[in-house]
Short mmCIF file of C-alpha atoms in Angstrom, two decimals:
data_model
loop_
_atom_site.label_atom_id
_atom_site.label_comp_id
_atom_site.label_asym_id
_atom_site.label_seq_id
_atom_site.Cartn_x
_atom_site.Cartn_y
_atom_site.Cartn_z
CA UNK A 1 131.32 39.81 5.73
CA UNK A 2 127.79 37.89 7.99
CA UNK A 3 129.85 34.33 8.15
CA UNK A 4 131.82 36.80 10.87
CA UNK A 5 129.16 37.99 12.23
CA UNK A 6 126.95 34.47 13.24
CA UNK A 7 129.86 33.26 14.09
CA UNK A 8 130.40 35.60 17.35
CA UNK A 9 126.86 35.93 17.45
CA UNK A 10 126.76 31.73 18.40
CA UNK A 11 129.93 31.21 19.79
CA UNK A 12 128.01 34.92 22.12
CA UNK A 13 125.43 33.00 23.02
CA UNK A 14 126.26 29.47 23.32
CA UNK A 15 128.66 31.02 26.81
CA UNK A 16 125.65 32.68 27.66
CA UNK A 17 124.16 29.55 27.76
CA UNK A 18 126.73 27.80 29.66
CA UNK A 19 127.70 30.46 32.30
CA UNK A 20 123.44 29.85 33.03
CA UNK A 21 124.05 25.85 33.48
CA UNK A 22 127.37 26.95 35.83
CA UNK A 23 124.88 29.07 37.43
CA UNK A 24 122.79 25.78 38.40
CA UNK A 25 125.76 24.31 39.53
CA UNK A 26 127.42 26.81 41.36
CA UNK A 27 124.05 28.64 43.19
CA UNK A 28 123.43 27.98 46.64
CA UNK A 29 119.61 28.19 46.58
CA UNK A 30 116.38 27.47 43.81
CA UNK A 31 114.98 31.08 43.81
CA UNK A 32 119.31 32.53 43.17
CA UNK A 33 119.24 29.69 40.51
CA UNK A 34 115.92 30.60 38.56
CA UNK A 35 118.13 33.71 37.91
CA UNK A 36 120.27 32.25 36.28
CA UNK A 37 117.22 29.99 34.08
CA UNK A 38 115.76 33.24 33.79
CA UNK A 39 118.63 35.33 32.69
CA UNK A 40 121.17 33.90 31.31
CA UNK A 41 119.69 31.01 29.65
CA UNK A 42 117.12 33.44 27.31
CA UNK A 43 119.89 35.64 25.98
CA UNK A 44 121.68 32.83 25.26
CA UNK A 45 119.23 31.56 23.24
CA UNK A 46 117.98 34.76 21.84
CA UNK A 47 122.55 35.75 20.93
CA UNK A 48 122.59 32.47 18.80
CA UNK A 49 118.77 33.14 17.39
CA UNK A 50 119.27 36.50 15.74
CA UNK A 51 122.47 35.10 14.75
CA UNK A 52 120.77 32.28 12.26
CA UNK A 53 118.29 34.91 11.19
CA UNK A 54 121.19 37.24 10.13
CA UNK A 55 122.91 34.59 8.35
CA UNK A 56 120.12 33.61 5.95
CA UNK A 57 118.26 37.06 4.65
CA UNK A 58 114.78 35.13 3.62
CA UNK A 59 111.49 36.12 5.39
CA UNK A 60 110.77 33.17 6.19
CA UNK A 61 113.50 32.19 8.48
CA UNK A 62 113.71 35.73 10.23
CA UNK A 63 109.76 34.81 10.49
CA UNK A 64 110.64 31.56 12.78
CA UNK A 65 113.29 32.97 14.15
CA UNK A 66 111.31 35.69 15.57
CA UNK A 67 109.08 33.42 16.34
CA UNK A 68 110.94 31.67 18.89
CA UNK A 69 112.41 34.94 20.57
CA UNK A 70 108.90 35.76 21.13
CA UNK A 71 108.37 32.04 22.22
CA UNK A 72 110.66 32.00 24.80
CA UNK A 73 110.77 35.51 26.26
CA UNK A 74 106.81 34.62 26.74
CA UNK A 75 107.69 31.56 28.21
CA UNK A 76 110.81 31.30 30.59
CA UNK A 77 108.93 34.23 33.09
CA UNK A 78 105.93 32.78 33.18
CA UNK A 79 107.23 29.31 34.15
CA UNK A 80 110.18 30.91 36.12
CA UNK A 81 107.18 32.71 38.30
CA UNK A 82 105.13 28.67 38.80
CA UNK A 83 108.34 27.80 39.70
CA UNK A 84 108.98 29.92 41.94
CA UNK A 85 105.55 29.94 43.56
CA UNK A 86 105.55 26.43 43.67
CA UNK A 87 108.33 26.06 45.25
CA UNK A 88 108.74 28.45 47.60
CA UNK A 89 105.23 27.14 48.82
CA UNK A 90 105.68 23.57 49.71
CA UNK A 91 109.33 25.11 51.55
CA UNK A 92 111.94 25.41 50.14
CA UNK A 93 114.54 26.53 52.28
CA UNK A 94 116.32 29.78 51.51
CA UNK A 95 119.88 30.46 51.41
CA UNK A 96 121.37 31.77 54.80
CA UNK A 97 122.86 35.14 52.43
CA UNK A 98 119.28 35.57 52.85
CA UNK A 99 118.68 39.08 54.05
CA UNK A 100 114.99 39.47 54.45
CA UNK A 101 111.60 37.38 53.65
CA UNK A 102 108.80 39.38 53.95
CA UNK A 103 106.10 36.87 52.19
CA UNK A 104 107.07 34.66 55.33
CA UNK A 105 105.36 37.47 57.51
CA UNK A 106 102.35 36.94 55.77
CA UNK A 107 101.43 33.24 55.99
CA UNK B 1 93.35 50.20 17.54
CA UNK B 2 91.84 50.85 13.90
CA UNK B 3 94.58 52.86 13.47
CA UNK B 4 97.39 50.27 13.96
CA UNK B 5 95.64 47.51 11.96
CA UNK B 6 94.94 51.07 8.76
CA UNK B 7 99.46 51.44 8.74
CA UNK B 8 99.53 47.46 9.13
CA UNK B 9 97.69 47.65 5.91
CA UNK B 10 99.61 50.53 4.15
CA UNK B 11 102.83 47.76 4.78
CA UNK B 12 101.24 44.99 3.37
CA UNK B 13 99.98 47.17 0.64
CA UNK B 14 103.94 48.54 -0.18
CA UNK B 15 105.62 45.51 -0.01
CA UNK B 16 102.32 43.89 -2.48
CA UNK B 17 103.18 46.56 -4.77
CA UNK B 18 107.13 47.13 -5.09
CA UNK B 19 106.74 42.60 -4.97
CA UNK B 20 110.00 42.09 -3.09
CA UNK B 21 108.52 40.09 -0.34
CA UNK B 22 111.73 40.68 2.14
CA UNK B 23 110.70 42.05 5.85
CA UNK B 24 113.72 45.71 5.06
CA UNK B 25 110.17 46.40 2.51
CA UNK B 26 107.66 46.01 4.58
CA UNK B 27 109.06 48.18 7.48
CA UNK B 28 110.33 50.82 5.15
CA UNK B 29 106.46 50.41 4.48
CA UNK B 30 105.40 50.81 7.92
CA UNK B 31 107.64 53.32 8.73
CA UNK B 32 106.33 55.14 5.40
CA UNK B 33 102.68 54.51 6.61
CA UNK B 34 103.18 55.81 9.81
CA UNK B 35 104.42 59.44 8.72
CA UNK B 36 101.46 59.71 6.10
CA UNK B 37 99.18 58.85 9.44
CA UNK B 38 100.87 61.30 11.11
CA UNK B 39 100.76 64.23 9.23
CA UNK B 40 96.73 63.43 8.38
CA UNK B 41 96.40 63.22 12.23
CA UNK B 42 93.95 65.85 12.94
CA UNK B 43 91.47 63.91 10.92
CA UNK B 44 91.59 61.54 14.51
CA UNK B 45 90.73 63.52 17.12
CA UNK B 46 91.01 61.31 20.04
CA UNK B 47 93.23 58.80 19.47
CA UNK B 48 96.24 57.69 21.52
CA UNK B 49 98.11 56.09 19.13
CA UNK B 50 100.90 58.34 18.09
CA UNK B 51 101.87 58.99 21.52
CA UNK B 52 101.34 55.09 22.41
CA UNK B 53 103.98 53.77 19.51
CA UNK B 54 107.12 55.60 20.60
CA UNK B 55 106.29 54.45 24.08
CA UNK B 56 106.02 51.32 23.70
CA UNK B 57 109.07 51.04 21.16
CA UNK B 58 110.85 53.26 24.44
CA UNK B 59 109.54 50.84 26.76
CA UNK B 60 111.27 47.33 24.56
CA UNK B 61 114.20 49.79 24.29
CA UNK B 62 115.00 49.69 27.67
CA UNK B 63 113.71 46.64 28.62
CA UNK B 64 116.09 44.76 26.03
CA UNK B 65 118.73 47.12 27.77
CA UNK B 66 117.91 46.06 31.72
CA UNK B 67 118.05 42.28 29.68
CA UNK B 68 121.50 42.83 28.82
CA UNK B 69 122.55 44.10 32.43
CA UNK B 70 121.02 41.81 33.58
CA UNK B 71 122.11 38.84 32.76
CA UNK B 72 126.38 40.62 33.17
CA UNK B 73 125.47 41.33 36.80
CA UNK B 74 124.03 37.35 37.38
CA UNK B 75 126.89 35.38 35.00
CA UNK B 76 129.58 37.60 36.80
CA UNK B 77 128.01 36.88 40.68
CA UNK B 78 128.43 32.76 39.00
CA UNK B 79 131.98 32.85 36.93
CA UNK B 80 134.67 35.22 39.48
CA UNK B 81 134.74 32.24 42.46
CA UNK B 82 133.75 35.25 45.75
CA UNK B 83 130.08 34.77 46.10
CA UNK B 84 128.67 38.90 45.93
CA UNK B 85 124.69 38.21 45.75
CA UNK B 86 122.52 39.18 49.01
CA UNK B 87 119.33 37.65 47.89
CA UNK B 88 115.86 38.53 49.64
CA UNK B 89 112.14 38.63 48.85
CA UNK B 90 109.91 42.26 48.92
CA UNK B 91 106.65 43.14 48.55
CA UNK B 92 106.38 45.55 46.33
CA UNK B 93 103.19 47.18 46.47
CA UNK B 94 101.40 47.85 43.17
CA UNK B 95 99.60 50.95 41.13
CA UNK B 96 98.72 48.41 37.79
CA UNK B 97 94.94 47.18 38.41
CA UNK B 98 93.77 44.94 35.85
CA UNK B 99 94.99 41.15 34.95
CA UNK B 100 96.76 42.43 31.49
CA UNK B 101 99.05 45.02 33.07
CA UNK B 102 99.65 42.55 36.26
CA UNK B 103 100.83 40.14 33.79
CA UNK B 104 102.95 42.22 32.65
CA UNK B 105 104.54 43.98 35.55
CA UNK B 106 105.24 40.52 36.69
CA UNK B 107 106.73 39.22 33.78
CA UNK B 108 109.23 41.96 32.77
CA UNK B 109 110.25 42.15 36.23
CA UNK B 110 111.17 38.58 35.66
CA UNK B 111 113.20 38.97 32.89
CA UNK B 112 114.93 42.85 34.33
CA UNK B 113 117.66 43.01 36.69
CA UNK B 114 117.48 40.39 39.78
CA UNK B 115 114.56 40.64 40.68
CA UNK B 116 111.54 37.53 39.73
CA UNK B 117 107.71 37.95 40.96
CA UNK B 118 107.34 34.86 43.49
CA UNK B 119 103.93 35.54 44.90
CA UNK B 120 100.97 37.70 44.13
CA UNK B 121 98.71 38.99 46.85
CA UNK B 122 95.01 36.94 47.85
CA UNK B 123 93.38 41.15 46.98
CA UNK B 124 95.97 41.34 43.02
CA UNK B 125 97.64 44.52 45.37
CA UNK B 126 101.38 42.84 46.60
CA UNK B 127 103.77 41.62 44.32
CA UNK B 128 106.07 39.60 46.16
CA UNK B 129 109.80 39.45 44.76
CA UNK B 130 112.58 37.45 45.34
CA UNK B 131 115.81 40.42 44.30
CA UNK B 132 119.21 38.91 43.32
CA UNK B 133 121.58 41.67 44.82
CA UNK B 134 119.70 43.74 47.62
CA UNK B 135 121.60 46.52 49.39
CA UNK B 136 118.60 48.95 50.34
CA UNK B 137 115.50 47.50 50.42
CA UNK B 138 113.84 51.69 50.33
CA UNK B 139 115.57 51.88 46.81
CA UNK B 140 114.70 48.72 44.97
CA UNK B 141 111.46 48.69 45.53
CA UNK B 142 111.42 52.60 44.61
CA UNK B 143 112.83 51.99 41.26
CA UNK B 144 111.00 48.58 41.01
CA UNK B 145 107.64 51.73 40.68
CA UNK B 146 109.64 54.22 38.61
CA UNK B 147 112.03 53.12 36.57
CA UNK B 148 109.35 49.31 34.79
CA UNK B 149 105.73 49.57 36.24
CA UNK B 150 106.00 53.71 35.79
CA UNK B 151 106.90 53.29 31.73
CA UNK B 152 103.97 49.92 31.62
CA UNK B 153 102.01 51.85 32.24
CA UNK B 154 102.28 55.04 30.12
CA UNK B 155 102.09 52.49 27.40
CA UNK B 156 99.28 50.98 28.59
CA UNK B 157 97.01 53.69 29.87
CA UNK B 158 97.93 56.34 27.32
CA UNK C 1 135.02 34.83 1.30
CA UNK C 2 136.55 31.27 2.13
CA UNK C 3 138.43 32.56 5.21
CA UNK C 4 134.97 33.72 6.21
CA UNK C 5 133.03 29.92 5.55
CA UNK C 6 136.13 28.27 7.98
CA UNK C 7 135.35 30.72 10.31
CA UNK C 8 131.86 30.19 10.76
CA UNK C 9 132.72 26.25 11.07
CA UNK C 10 134.50 26.40 13.52
CA UNK C 11 132.52 29.23 15.85
CA UNK C 12 130.00 26.56 15.43
CA UNK C 13 131.93 23.75 16.82
CA UNK C 14 133.20 25.62 19.98
CA UNK C 15 129.62 26.74 19.85
CA UNK C 16 128.64 23.13 20.21
CA UNK C 17 130.92 22.12 22.60
CA UNK C 18 129.82 24.64 24.95
CA UNK C 19 126.39 23.37 24.92
CA UNK C 20 127.71 19.85 25.33
CA UNK C 21 129.70 20.72 28.50
CA UNK C 22 126.53 22.74 29.88
CA UNK C 23 123.89 20.12 29.33
CA UNK C 24 126.64 17.81 31.06
CA UNK C 25 126.26 19.99 34.29
CA UNK C 26 123.24 20.41 34.33
CA UNK C 27 122.40 16.20 34.10
CA UNK C 28 124.61 16.29 36.88
CA UNK C 29 122.50 19.17 38.64
CA UNK C 30 119.23 16.55 36.96
CA UNK C 31 120.58 13.71 39.12
CA UNK C 32 121.86 15.03 42.09
CA UNK C 33 119.25 18.56 43.16
CA UNK C 34 118.49 18.27 46.76
CA UNK C 35 114.77 18.96 45.81
CA UNK C 36 112.10 18.64 42.97
CA UNK C 37 111.89 22.25 42.22
CA UNK C 38 116.18 21.94 40.43
CA UNK C 39 114.92 19.06 38.63
CA UNK C 40 112.46 20.98 37.02
CA UNK C 41 114.47 24.02 36.63
CA UNK C 42 117.37 22.40 35.35
CA UNK C 43 114.87 20.35 32.89
CA UNK C 44 113.85 23.37 31.46
CA UNK C 45 117.37 25.37 31.21
CA UNK C 46 118.32 21.81 29.83
CA UNK C 47 115.17 22.62 26.89
CA UNK C 48 116.19 25.65 26.10
CA UNK C 49 119.59 24.61 25.72
CA UNK C 50 118.00 22.34 23.17
CA UNK C 51 116.61 24.73 21.45
CA UNK C 52 119.62 26.85 20.80
CA UNK C 53 121.82 23.80 19.94
CA UNK C 54 118.65 22.92 17.48
CA UNK C 55 119.56 26.34 15.91
CA UNK C 56 123.41 26.06 15.57
CA UNK C 57 122.50 22.49 14.25
CA UNK C 58 120.99 24.22 11.50
CA UNK C 59 123.53 27.12 11.21
CA UNK C 60 126.32 24.84 10.12
CA UNK C 61 124.30 22.01 7.99
CA UNK C 62 122.35 24.55 6.36
CA UNK C 63 119.71 22.78 6.43
CA UNK C 64 117.10 24.79 8.40
CA UNK C 65 114.23 22.41 8.98
CA UNK C 66 115.51 22.02 11.79
CA UNK C 67 114.19 26.11 12.82
CA UNK C 68 110.70 23.78 13.01
CA UNK C 69 111.68 21.02 15.02
CA UNK C 70 113.20 24.16 17.18
CA UNK C 71 109.80 25.64 17.81
CA UNK C 72 108.53 22.21 18.01
CA UNK C 73 110.51 21.18 21.15
CA UNK C 74 110.68 24.23 22.35
CA UNK C 75 106.65 24.55 23.09
CA UNK C 76 105.99 20.94 24.18
CA UNK C 77 108.95 21.85 26.80
CA UNK C 78 106.67 24.91 28.08
CA UNK C 79 103.75 22.69 28.49
CA UNK C 80 105.72 19.91 30.04
CA UNK C 81 107.16 22.71 33.13
CA UNK C 82 103.89 23.80 33.10
CA UNK C 83 102.43 20.77 34.01
CA UNK C 84 106.00 19.92 36.39
CA UNK C 85 104.87 23.48 38.55
CA UNK C 86 101.34 22.38 39.00
CA UNK C 87 102.50 18.48 40.08
CA UNK C 88 104.76 20.59 42.38
CA UNK C 89 102.08 22.34 43.94
CA UNK C 90 99.79 19.84 44.39
CA UNK C 91 102.64 17.62 45.78
CA UNK C 92 103.05 19.72 48.90
CA UNK C 93 99.16 19.45 50.28
CA UNK C 94 99.41 15.39 51.20
CA UNK C 95 102.70 17.12 52.50
CA UNK C 96 103.22 16.13 57.11
CA UNK C 97 102.47 19.09 58.77
CA UNK C 98 105.49 18.92 60.53
CA UNK C 99 107.90 20.10 57.00
CA UNK C 100 105.92 22.99 55.92
CA UNK C 101 106.40 25.10 58.50
CA UNK C 102 105.43 28.43 56.58
CA UNK C 103 101.72 27.41 55.68
CA UNK C 104 98.95 24.48 56.51
CA UNK C 105 97.86 23.15 54.10
CA UNK C 106 94.76 23.64 54.47
CA UNK C 107 94.79 26.65 52.99
CA UNK C 108 97.07 25.98 49.66
CA UNK C 109 94.25 24.35 49.15
CA UNK C 110 91.57 27.22 49.14
CA UNK C 111 94.76 29.87 47.88
CA UNK C 112 94.68 27.76 44.84
CA UNK C 113 91.06 28.01 42.61
CA UNK C 114 91.19 31.89 42.90
CA UNK C 115 95.26 32.32 41.99
CA UNK C 116 95.00 29.97 39.54
CA UNK C 117 91.59 32.40 37.38
CA UNK C 118 94.49 35.34 37.87
CA UNK C 119 97.34 33.49 36.17
CA UNK C 120 96.14 31.31 33.22
#
């Protein structure tokens, strides 16, 4: 029974990872691409690690899996924020669909 | 926070006494210890621990739910051939004051639906947020303030 | 019980194929990326995919020590991303004035020290 759960979580997670990679190709500008990376990537990796934790059901594996999930959850937004600020300040063009840019008025 | 340490200590003792070192035992020990501490709560008059833990759990549940919703929304835009995104950068005035509060708001915001914190103003009072599906600017702004920020401040300040 | 094992085996194969497809797409973005920031994000997501791949490999081969490799890789990848983000920010100082339309380079130099201390 646990094999089915793990297999489904694994496939769902890697599907989300694929969607994140596809988003890198399809989305129009750097900041929207970053949305795909932080959300879909984190959730996909988290689901796979969760599947692994369910499969083995040992304390050590649970702790390591929890550590990986915590690591992904804490590092993804920090890295995304740093890259977003750096790229905005170095003058990356926003996509033509952008409606409003309230940060631009400040500078 | 000594009550949290005491609670973890209870759970550790419970796990060691039962001798089966699994996470399930530890969690049930934690729940049992929480119940015991709650029964003896008149002994600790000025602690916010019993209000803080349920609020933290509520924030975590809300946050994971939002993470799933946001991923589905972004995934839908990526998979379908027509783009539905209307990106934009808006400013959100912060009620959060200390560095830890601002850190939590900015980072959790990056993981919730279609928002990504881009920059912080010089005086740490305005957060600039990149929104992916921007329908109504005012509604998005009040949504962030009343949804995520209010919940985080409730946990931090109780 | 045997059908469960077979299902898990096939699920592992399918997910590895999906991840490899994603990595190929990312390599395309990594070589093509119009700006340096795009390349850094592609690299970041690539490392997340490698971590996921290692975890799947750990389920597939029943070898739990791959999980430790995944932890170490995630840590190192985060440090690499931070370093590259700093590099982009530093690079923007020395840009010629015509290209940077939002902010003068003098302002950038002044803003960095106090901004950095509030976040790191």
